[in-house]
Amino acid sequence: MLRQALLALSASNRARDLIMANPLTRDVVQRFVAGEAADDALAVTRRLLDDGLLVSIDFLGEDTIEPEHATAVTEEYVRLLGELSAAGLSGGGRAEVSVKPTAVGLGLAEHGEKTATENIARIATAARNAGTTVTVDMEDHTRVDATLRVVTELRADFPDLGCVIQSYLRRSADDCASLAMAGSRVRLCKGAYQAPDGVGLAVKAEVDQSYARCLRVLMDGPGYPMLATHDPRLIAIAASKAQLNGRSADSFEYQLLYGIRPAEQSRLAAGGAQVRVYLPYGDDWYGYLVRRLAERPANLVFFLRALASRR
Ligand code: FDA
């Protein structure tokens, strides 16, 4: 119930304006977000890389409705990739970027898919010049088909373009099977959105089982699985599956969100695994923050306590 209410709140413009205008919430946000400027993202990236972690940077924002805004977001990514390269942080894919299709135009009233494809191609070109890669985030269930079409089209020119499968969708095991091919970078997550009954799985245990099923499909295939979860049971399943299949440490990676289970991030990396931290930055942090709060009541308590303690 609480999760549903918070996810509904993540789409509320009024709540968004109220919360974003409150300077106290901004402090709390810094637990999950690098900061508002690209320089903040660069500084945190440098620290994470020094700690032996990999990074995927997300410029926060989604549901762009103006073509000019989609272009501005694209240009921010291109600039960021140039700065990462100049700072020596992107070579070998150490720091890559994650892009939300609706941030670069997928949801535009006209030519959304074409615009998103062109904009992601520009970002992927900049990433290639910087010696790194792009992963295309997955958003709500109404965007899945279009997003997979965009990724499939772009992979002809950018075979290392990553995509995301969400285990809460009933279709996911089939999608994993068709994406589990050589060179295919696939991030597997549970999914941060809601879907109607016939489309999504409502029960958490079913979402977890679906994750384990998808994980097996990806780890059995010749692709490059990117296992995005904080769930200790699923991380343990991944580790034993890697061992069973004789997968080398560089043939897959774990991914966790910035600010969540940092000790586990270090533990996995110290054990020789590749661990990538998803690092958001930018001033449009509202939807991202509320989805994190919805996932874990403890985050919500942390948030409310921080607000109260500053009064
Ligand atoms: P879940 O939330 O069920 O938590 C499972 C367990 O993990 C908990 O019981 C607890 O043990 C531990 N845990 C979780 N949060 C914790 C915390 N704050 N502190 C301590 N322990 C904690 N979603 C999407 O729809 N599209 C996308 O493109 C992406 N991309 C993405 C990238 C990366 C790198 C990650 C890690 C996640 C995403 N997501 C995403 C979000 C994802 O779908 C999901 O909403 C969150 O990762 C939460 O799911 P978990 O797998 O962590 O499980």
Short mmCIF file of C-alpha atoms and ligand atoms in Angstrom, two decimals:
data_model
loop_
_atom_site.label_atom_id
_atom_site.label_comp_id
_atom_site.label_asym_id
_atom_site.label_seq_id
_atom_site.Cartn_x
_atom_site.Cartn_y
_atom_site.Cartn_z
CA MET A 1 0.00 0.00 0.00
CA LEU A 2 2.73 2.45 1.08
CA ARG A 3 4.78 1.55 -1.99
CA GLN A 4 1.79 2.14 -4.26
CA ALA A 5 1.06 5.49 -2.62
CA LEU A 6 4.68 6.59 -2.98
CA LEU A 7 4.88 5.47 -6.59
CA ALA A 8 1.73 7.47 -7.29
CA LEU A 9 3.40 10.42 -5.53
CA SER A 10 6.41 10.08 -7.83
CA ALA A 11 4.13 11.14 -10.69
CA SER A 12 2.54 14.08 -8.84
CA ASN A 13 3.71 17.48 -10.05
CA ARG A 14 2.31 19.27 -7.01
CA ALA A 15 4.14 17.07 -4.51
CA ARG A 16 7.24 17.37 -6.67
CA ASP A 17 7.18 21.17 -6.58
CA LEU A 18 6.64 21.22 -2.80
CA ILE A 19 9.42 18.77 -2.03
CA MET A 20 11.94 20.19 -4.49
CA ALA A 21 11.45 23.69 -3.11
CA ASN A 22 12.34 22.52 0.42
CA PRO A 23 16.06 23.04 1.11
CA LEU A 24 15.99 20.40 3.87
CA THR A 25 15.08 17.62 1.47
CA ARG A 26 18.01 18.58 -0.70
CA ASP A 27 20.41 17.55 2.09
CA VAL A 28 18.80 14.14 2.32
CA VAL A 29 18.96 13.67 -1.41
CA GLN A 30 22.74 13.77 -1.28
CA ARG A 31 22.77 10.32 0.21
CA PHE A 32 21.51 8.96 -3.12
CA VAL A 33 22.61 11.61 -5.62
CA ALA A 34 26.14 12.89 -6.43
CA GLY A 35 24.98 16.52 -6.56
CA GLU A 36 23.39 18.89 -9.00
CA ALA A 37 26.35 19.63 -11.32
CA ALA A 38 28.46 17.49 -13.65
CA ASP A 39 31.50 18.43 -11.54
CA ASP A 40 29.85 16.75 -8.54
CA ALA A 41 29.36 13.59 -10.60
CA LEU A 42 32.99 13.69 -11.72
CA ALA A 43 34.28 14.09 -8.16
CA VAL A 44 32.21 11.18 -6.81
CA THR A 45 33.11 9.05 -9.85
CA ARG A 46 36.80 9.61 -9.21
CA ARG A 47 36.37 8.53 -5.59
CA LEU A 48 34.39 5.39 -6.50
CA LEU A 49 36.92 4.39 -9.18
CA ASP A 50 39.74 4.89 -6.66
CA ASP A 51 37.87 2.47 -4.40
CA GLY A 52 37.99 -0.20 -7.11
CA LEU A 53 34.39 0.22 -8.28
CA LEU A 54 33.00 0.92 -11.75
CA VAL A 55 30.40 3.64 -12.37
CA SER A 56 27.37 4.33 -14.56
CA ILE A 57 26.34 7.99 -14.43
CA ASP A 58 22.72 9.03 -14.90
CA PHE A 59 21.83 12.66 -15.63
CA LEU A 60 18.55 12.88 -13.76
CA GLY A 61 15.36 13.70 -15.64
CA GLU A 62 12.58 11.89 -17.45
CA ASP A 63 9.32 12.45 -19.34
CA THR A 64 10.72 15.25 -21.49
CA ILE A 65 7.91 16.88 -23.47
CA GLU A 66 9.82 19.55 -25.43
CA PRO A 67 12.19 18.57 -28.27
CA GLU A 68 14.57 21.38 -27.19
CA HIS A 69 14.79 19.85 -23.72
CA ALA A 70 15.57 16.41 -25.21
CA THR A 71 18.40 18.06 -27.17
CA ALA A 72 19.68 19.83 -24.05
CA VAL A 73 19.77 16.53 -22.11
CA THR A 74 21.65 14.89 -25.00
CA GLU A 75 24.16 17.73 -25.04
CA GLU A 76 24.68 17.41 -21.29
CA TYR A 77 25.58 13.73 -21.77
CA VAL A 78 27.93 14.53 -24.66
CA ARG A 79 29.65 17.22 -22.55
CA LEU A 80 29.85 14.91 -19.54
CA LEU A 81 31.46 12.14 -21.62
CA GLY A 82 34.03 14.64 -22.94
CA GLU A 83 34.85 15.69 -19.38
CA LEU A 84 35.09 12.08 -18.17
CA SER A 85 37.47 11.32 -21.00
CA ALA A 86 39.60 14.43 -20.37
CA ALA A 87 39.81 13.47 -16.70
CA GLY A 88 40.90 9.92 -17.61
CA LEU A 89 37.86 8.35 -15.93
CA SER A 90 36.05 6.68 -18.84
CA GLY A 91 38.75 4.58 -20.57
CA GLY A 92 38.09 0.84 -20.63
CA GLY A 93 34.47 1.50 -19.73
CA ARG A 94 35.34 2.29 -16.10
CA ALA A 95 32.76 5.08 -16.00
CA GLU A 96 29.91 4.79 -18.50
CA VAL A 97 26.52 6.53 -18.71
CA SER A 98 22.91 5.40 -18.27
CA VAL A 99 20.23 7.18 -20.31
CA LYS A 100 16.46 7.24 -19.84
CA PRO A 101 14.75 7.12 -23.26
CA THR A 102 12.01 9.56 -22.19
CA ALA A 103 14.67 12.06 -21.07
CA VAL A 104 15.98 12.21 -24.64
CA GLY A 105 12.62 12.34 -26.39
CA LEU A 106 10.86 8.95 -26.44
CA GLY A 107 7.67 10.46 -25.02
CA LEU A 108 7.48 13.46 -27.38
CA ALA A 109 4.06 13.90 -28.98
CA GLU A 110 5.62 13.71 -32.45
CA HIS A 111 8.50 11.55 -33.70
CA GLY A 112 9.40 10.47 -30.14
CA GLU A 113 11.00 7.16 -31.08
CA LYS A 114 12.99 8.68 -33.95
CA THR A 115 14.20 11.56 -31.74
CA ALA A 116 15.24 9.21 -28.91
CA THR A 117 17.08 6.97 -31.39
CA GLU A 118 18.99 9.89 -32.88
CA ASN A 119 19.82 11.37 -29.48
CA ILE A 120 21.01 8.06 -28.02
CA ALA A 121 23.14 7.57 -31.16
CA ARG A 122 24.81 10.95 -30.46
CA ILE A 123 25.48 9.92 -26.86
CA ALA A 124 26.77 6.49 -27.93
CA THR A 125 29.15 8.17 -30.41
CA ALA A 126 30.50 10.42 -27.64
CA ALA A 127 30.82 7.37 -25.37
CA ARG A 128 32.77 5.48 -28.03
CA ASN A 129 35.11 8.46 -28.43
CA ALA A 130 35.58 8.43 -24.66
CA GLY A 131 36.38 4.70 -24.65
CA THR A 132 33.21 3.72 -22.87
CA THR A 133 29.61 2.55 -23.26
CA VAL A 134 25.98 3.56 -22.77
CA THR A 135 23.21 1.61 -21.07
CA VAL A 136 19.63 2.49 -21.96
CA ASP A 137 17.50 2.43 -18.80
CA MET A 138 14.06 0.83 -18.87
CA GLU A 139 11.07 2.87 -17.73
CA ASP A 140 7.42 1.95 -17.22
CA HIS A 141 5.79 -0.97 -19.04
CA THR A 142 4.25 1.22 -21.76
CA ARG A 143 7.79 2.09 -22.96
CA VAL A 144 9.29 -1.40 -23.10
CA ASP A 145 8.56 -2.30 -26.74
CA ALA A 146 9.69 1.09 -28.07
CA THR A 147 12.84 1.03 -25.93
CA LEU A 148 13.80 -2.46 -27.12
CA ARG A 149 13.19 -1.38 -30.74
CA VAL A 150 15.48 1.64 -30.25
CA VAL A 151 18.19 -0.55 -28.69
CA THR A 152 17.93 -3.19 -31.43
CA GLU A 153 18.21 -0.57 -34.16
CA LEU A 154 21.18 1.16 -32.53
CA ARG A 155 23.04 -2.06 -31.79
CA ALA A 156 23.73 -2.38 -35.53
CA ASP A 157 26.16 0.56 -35.10
CA PHE A 158 26.84 0.28 -31.38
CA PRO A 159 26.93 -3.45 -30.51
CA ASP A 160 27.97 -2.66 -26.93
CA LEU A 161 24.84 -0.58 -26.21
CA GLY A 162 23.40 -1.95 -22.96
CA CYS A 163 19.71 -2.48 -22.25
CA VAL A 164 17.63 -3.32 -19.19
CA ILE A 165 15.16 -6.09 -18.39
CA GLN A 166 12.83 -5.79 -15.38
CA SER A 167 11.87 -9.07 -13.70
CA TYR A 168 8.52 -7.72 -12.47
CA LEU A 169 7.20 -7.95 -16.03
CA ARG A 170 5.72 -11.31 -17.07
CA ARG A 171 7.46 -11.11 -20.44
CA SER A 172 10.98 -10.79 -18.98
CA ALA A 173 12.26 -14.37 -19.23
CA ASP A 174 11.37 -14.37 -22.95
CA ASP A 175 13.07 -11.00 -23.43
CA CYS A 176 16.18 -12.31 -21.66
CA ALA A 177 16.25 -15.36 -23.93
CA SER A 178 16.18 -13.20 -27.05
CA LEU A 179 18.82 -10.82 -25.67
CA ALA A 180 21.24 -13.49 -24.36
CA MET A 181 23.58 -13.38 -27.34
CA ALA A 182 27.34 -12.86 -27.67
CA GLY A 183 28.42 -9.34 -26.76
CA SER A 184 24.97 -8.36 -25.51
CA ARG A 185 25.12 -6.22 -22.38
CA VAL A 186 21.91 -6.73 -20.41
CA ARG A 187 21.17 -5.19 -17.03
CA LEU A 188 18.71 -7.25 -15.00
CA CYS A 189 16.75 -5.43 -12.29
CA LYS A 190 13.46 -6.04 -10.48
CA GLY A 191 11.81 -2.88 -11.84
CA ALA A 192 10.97 0.38 -10.10
CA TYR A 193 7.53 0.91 -11.66
CA GLN A 194 4.05 -0.57 -11.48
CA ALA A 195 2.15 -2.49 -14.13
CA PRO A 196 -1.41 -3.84 -14.40
CA ASP A 197 -2.05 -7.46 -13.31
CA GLY A 198 -1.80 -9.20 -16.66
CA VAL A 199 1.43 -7.36 -17.49
CA GLY A 200 3.33 -7.29 -14.22
CA LEU A 201 3.81 -9.51 -11.17
CA ALA A 202 2.29 -7.92 -8.06
CA VAL A 203 3.68 -10.30 -5.41
CA LYS A 204 7.26 -9.60 -4.30
CA ALA A 205 8.15 -13.32 -4.04
CA GLU A 206 7.10 -13.79 -7.66
CA VAL A 207 9.24 -10.85 -8.78
CA ASP A 208 12.21 -12.39 -6.95
CA GLN A 209 11.59 -15.83 -8.53
CA SER A 210 11.32 -14.20 -11.92
CA TYR A 211 14.65 -12.43 -11.26
CA ALA A 212 16.31 -15.76 -10.45
CA ARG A 213 14.85 -17.29 -13.62
CA CYS A 214 16.05 -14.40 -15.81
CA LEU A 215 19.46 -14.45 -14.11
CA ARG A 216 19.89 -18.12 -15.06
CA VAL A 217 18.93 -17.42 -18.68
CA LEU A 218 21.46 -14.57 -18.92
CA MET A 219 24.26 -16.36 -17.05
CA ASP A 220 23.78 -19.52 -19.18
CA GLY A 221 24.05 -17.49 -22.40
CA PRO A 222 27.12 -16.00 -24.09
CA GLY A 223 26.24 -12.35 -23.33
CA TYR A 224 27.43 -9.94 -20.65
CA PRO A 225 24.95 -9.93 -17.71
CA MET A 226 24.81 -6.87 -15.45
CA LEU A 227 23.06 -8.00 -12.28
CA ALA A 228 21.48 -4.93 -10.71
CA THR A 229 20.13 -5.73 -7.27
CA HIS A 230 20.84 -5.18 -3.57
CA ASP A 231 19.11 -8.42 -2.66
CA PRO A 232 21.56 -10.65 -0.72
CA ARG A 233 19.81 -13.86 -1.83
CA LEU A 234 19.94 -12.95 -5.50
CA ILE A 235 23.56 -11.79 -5.24
CA ALA A 236 24.41 -15.18 -3.69
CA ILE A 237 22.55 -17.00 -6.49
CA ALA A 238 24.51 -14.98 -9.05
CA ALA A 239 27.81 -15.82 -7.39
CA SER A 240 27.11 -19.54 -7.29
CA LYS A 241 25.79 -19.54 -10.85
CA ALA A 242 28.98 -17.80 -12.03
CA GLN A 243 31.06 -20.43 -10.26
CA LEU A 244 28.97 -23.32 -11.59
CA ASN A 245 29.22 -22.03 -15.17
CA GLY A 246 32.94 -21.30 -14.86
CA ARG A 247 32.33 -17.65 -15.74
CA SER A 248 35.38 -15.42 -15.34
CA ALA A 249 35.02 -12.32 -13.15
CA ASP A 250 35.26 -10.07 -16.21
CA SER A 251 32.36 -11.78 -18.04
CA PHE A 252 29.61 -10.23 -15.90
CA GLU A 253 29.14 -7.51 -13.29
CA TYR A 254 27.10 -6.63 -10.24
CA GLN A 255 25.41 -3.24 -10.17
CA LEU A 256 24.13 -1.35 -7.12
CA LEU A 257 22.78 2.15 -6.58
CA TYR A 258 24.93 4.92 -5.11
CA GLY A 259 24.33 5.18 -1.37
CA ILE A 260 22.71 1.76 -1.01
CA ARG A 261 24.63 -1.07 0.70
CA PRO A 262 28.05 0.57 0.19
CA ALA A 263 29.71 -2.04 2.42
CA GLU A 264 28.35 -4.80 0.18
CA GLN A 265 29.68 -2.94 -2.87
CA SER A 266 33.17 -2.95 -1.30
CA ARG A 267 32.88 -6.57 -0.17
CA LEU A 268 32.02 -7.81 -3.65
CA ALA A 269 34.80 -5.75 -5.25
CA ALA A 270 37.34 -6.92 -2.67
CA GLY A 271 36.41 -10.50 -3.58
CA GLY A 272 37.46 -9.85 -7.18
CA ALA A 273 34.04 -9.18 -8.71
CA GLN A 274 33.29 -6.26 -11.02
CA VAL A 275 30.89 -3.90 -9.27
CA ARG A 276 29.33 -0.91 -10.97
CA VAL A 277 27.68 1.87 -8.98
CA TYR A 278 24.74 3.67 -10.60
CA LEU A 279 25.40 7.33 -9.85
CA PRO A 280 22.71 9.94 -10.55
CA TYR A 281 23.29 13.68 -10.64
CA GLY A 282 21.31 16.75 -11.63
CA ASP A 283 18.60 18.93 -10.14
CA ASP A 284 15.67 16.83 -11.37
CA TRP A 285 15.99 14.25 -8.59
CA TYR A 286 12.37 14.07 -7.43
CA GLY A 287 11.11 10.94 -9.30
CA TYR A 288 14.34 9.08 -8.56
CA LEU A 289 14.22 9.89 -4.85
CA VAL A 290 10.58 8.90 -4.40
CA ARG A 291 11.17 5.55 -6.16
CA ARG A 292 14.04 4.85 -3.72
CA LEU A 293 11.80 5.75 -0.76
CA ALA A 294 9.05 3.48 -2.10
CA GLU A 295 11.44 0.52 -2.21
CA ARG A 296 12.38 0.58 1.42
CA PRO A 297 10.50 1.97 4.40
CA ALA A 298 13.84 2.43 6.20
CA ASN A 299 14.78 4.99 3.55
CA LEU A 300 11.53 6.80 4.22
CA VAL A 301 12.21 6.85 7.97
CA PHE A 302 15.71 8.17 7.27
CA PHE A 303 14.21 10.89 5.09
CA LEU A 304 11.57 11.96 7.63
CA ARG A 305 14.05 11.87 10.51
CA ALA A 306 16.45 14.12 8.61
CA LEU A 307 13.64 16.57 7.97
CA ALA A 308 12.57 16.56 11.64
CA SER A 309 16.11 16.89 13.01
CA ARG A 310 16.71 20.12 11.10
CA ARG A 311 13.63 21.88 12.36
P1 FDA B 1 14.47 -5.04 -3.11
O1 FDA B 1 14.10 -3.60 -3.11
O2 FDA B 1 13.39 -6.06 -3.12
O3 FDA B 1 15.42 -5.31 -1.86
C1 FDA B 1 15.89 -6.62 -1.65
C2 FDA B 1 16.80 -6.64 -0.46
O4 FDA B 1 17.96 -5.85 -0.73
C3 FDA B 1 16.22 -6.07 0.80
O5 FDA B 1 15.41 -7.02 1.46
C4 FDA B 1 17.47 -5.75 1.57
O6 FDA B 1 18.04 -6.91 2.12
C5 FDA B 1 18.38 -5.23 0.49
N1 FDA B 1 18.24 -3.78 0.36
C6 FDA B 1 17.50 -3.10 -0.53
N2 FDA B 1 17.61 -1.76 -0.33
C7 FDA B 1 18.42 -1.61 0.73
C8 FDA B 1 18.92 -0.50 1.45
N3 FDA B 1 18.58 0.76 1.13
N4 FDA B 1 19.74 -0.71 2.48
C9 FDA B 1 20.09 -1.96 2.84
N5 FDA B 1 19.64 -3.06 2.21
C10 FDA B 1 18.83 -2.89 1.17
N6 FDA B 1 14.71 -0.04 -12.32
C11 FDA B 1 14.05 0.12 -13.49
O7 FDA B 1 12.83 -0.02 -13.52
N7 FDA B 1 14.73 0.47 -14.62
C12 FDA B 1 16.08 0.61 -14.63
O8 FDA B 1 16.66 0.91 -15.69
C13 FDA B 1 16.79 0.41 -13.42
N8 FDA B 1 18.13 0.54 -13.35
C14 FDA B 1 18.79 0.17 -12.19
C15 FDA B 1 20.18 0.16 -12.15
C16 FDA B 1 20.84 -0.31 -11.02
C17 FDA B 1 22.33 -0.35 -11.01
C18 FDA B 1 20.09 -0.75 -9.89
C19 FDA B 1 20.77 -1.31 -8.67
C20 FDA B 1 18.73 -0.69 -9.91
C21 FDA B 1 18.07 -0.23 -11.03
N9 FDA B 1 16.69 -0.14 -11.07
C22 FDA B 1 16.06 0.08 -12.26
C23 FDA B 1 15.92 -0.23 -9.80
C24 FDA B 1 15.48 -1.64 -9.52
O9 FDA B 1 14.51 -2.04 -10.47
C25 FDA B 1 14.88 -1.78 -8.13
O10 FDA B 1 13.80 -0.92 -8.03
C26 FDA B 1 15.87 -1.51 -7.03
O11 FDA B 1 17.14 -1.96 -7.34
C27 FDA B 1 15.44 -2.23 -5.74
O12 FDA B 1 15.38 -3.60 -5.98
P2 FDA B 1 16.36 -4.68 -5.29
O13 FDA B 1 16.75 -5.63 -6.37
O14 FDA B 1 17.46 -4.02 -4.63
O15 FDA B 1 15.40 -5.46 -4.33
#
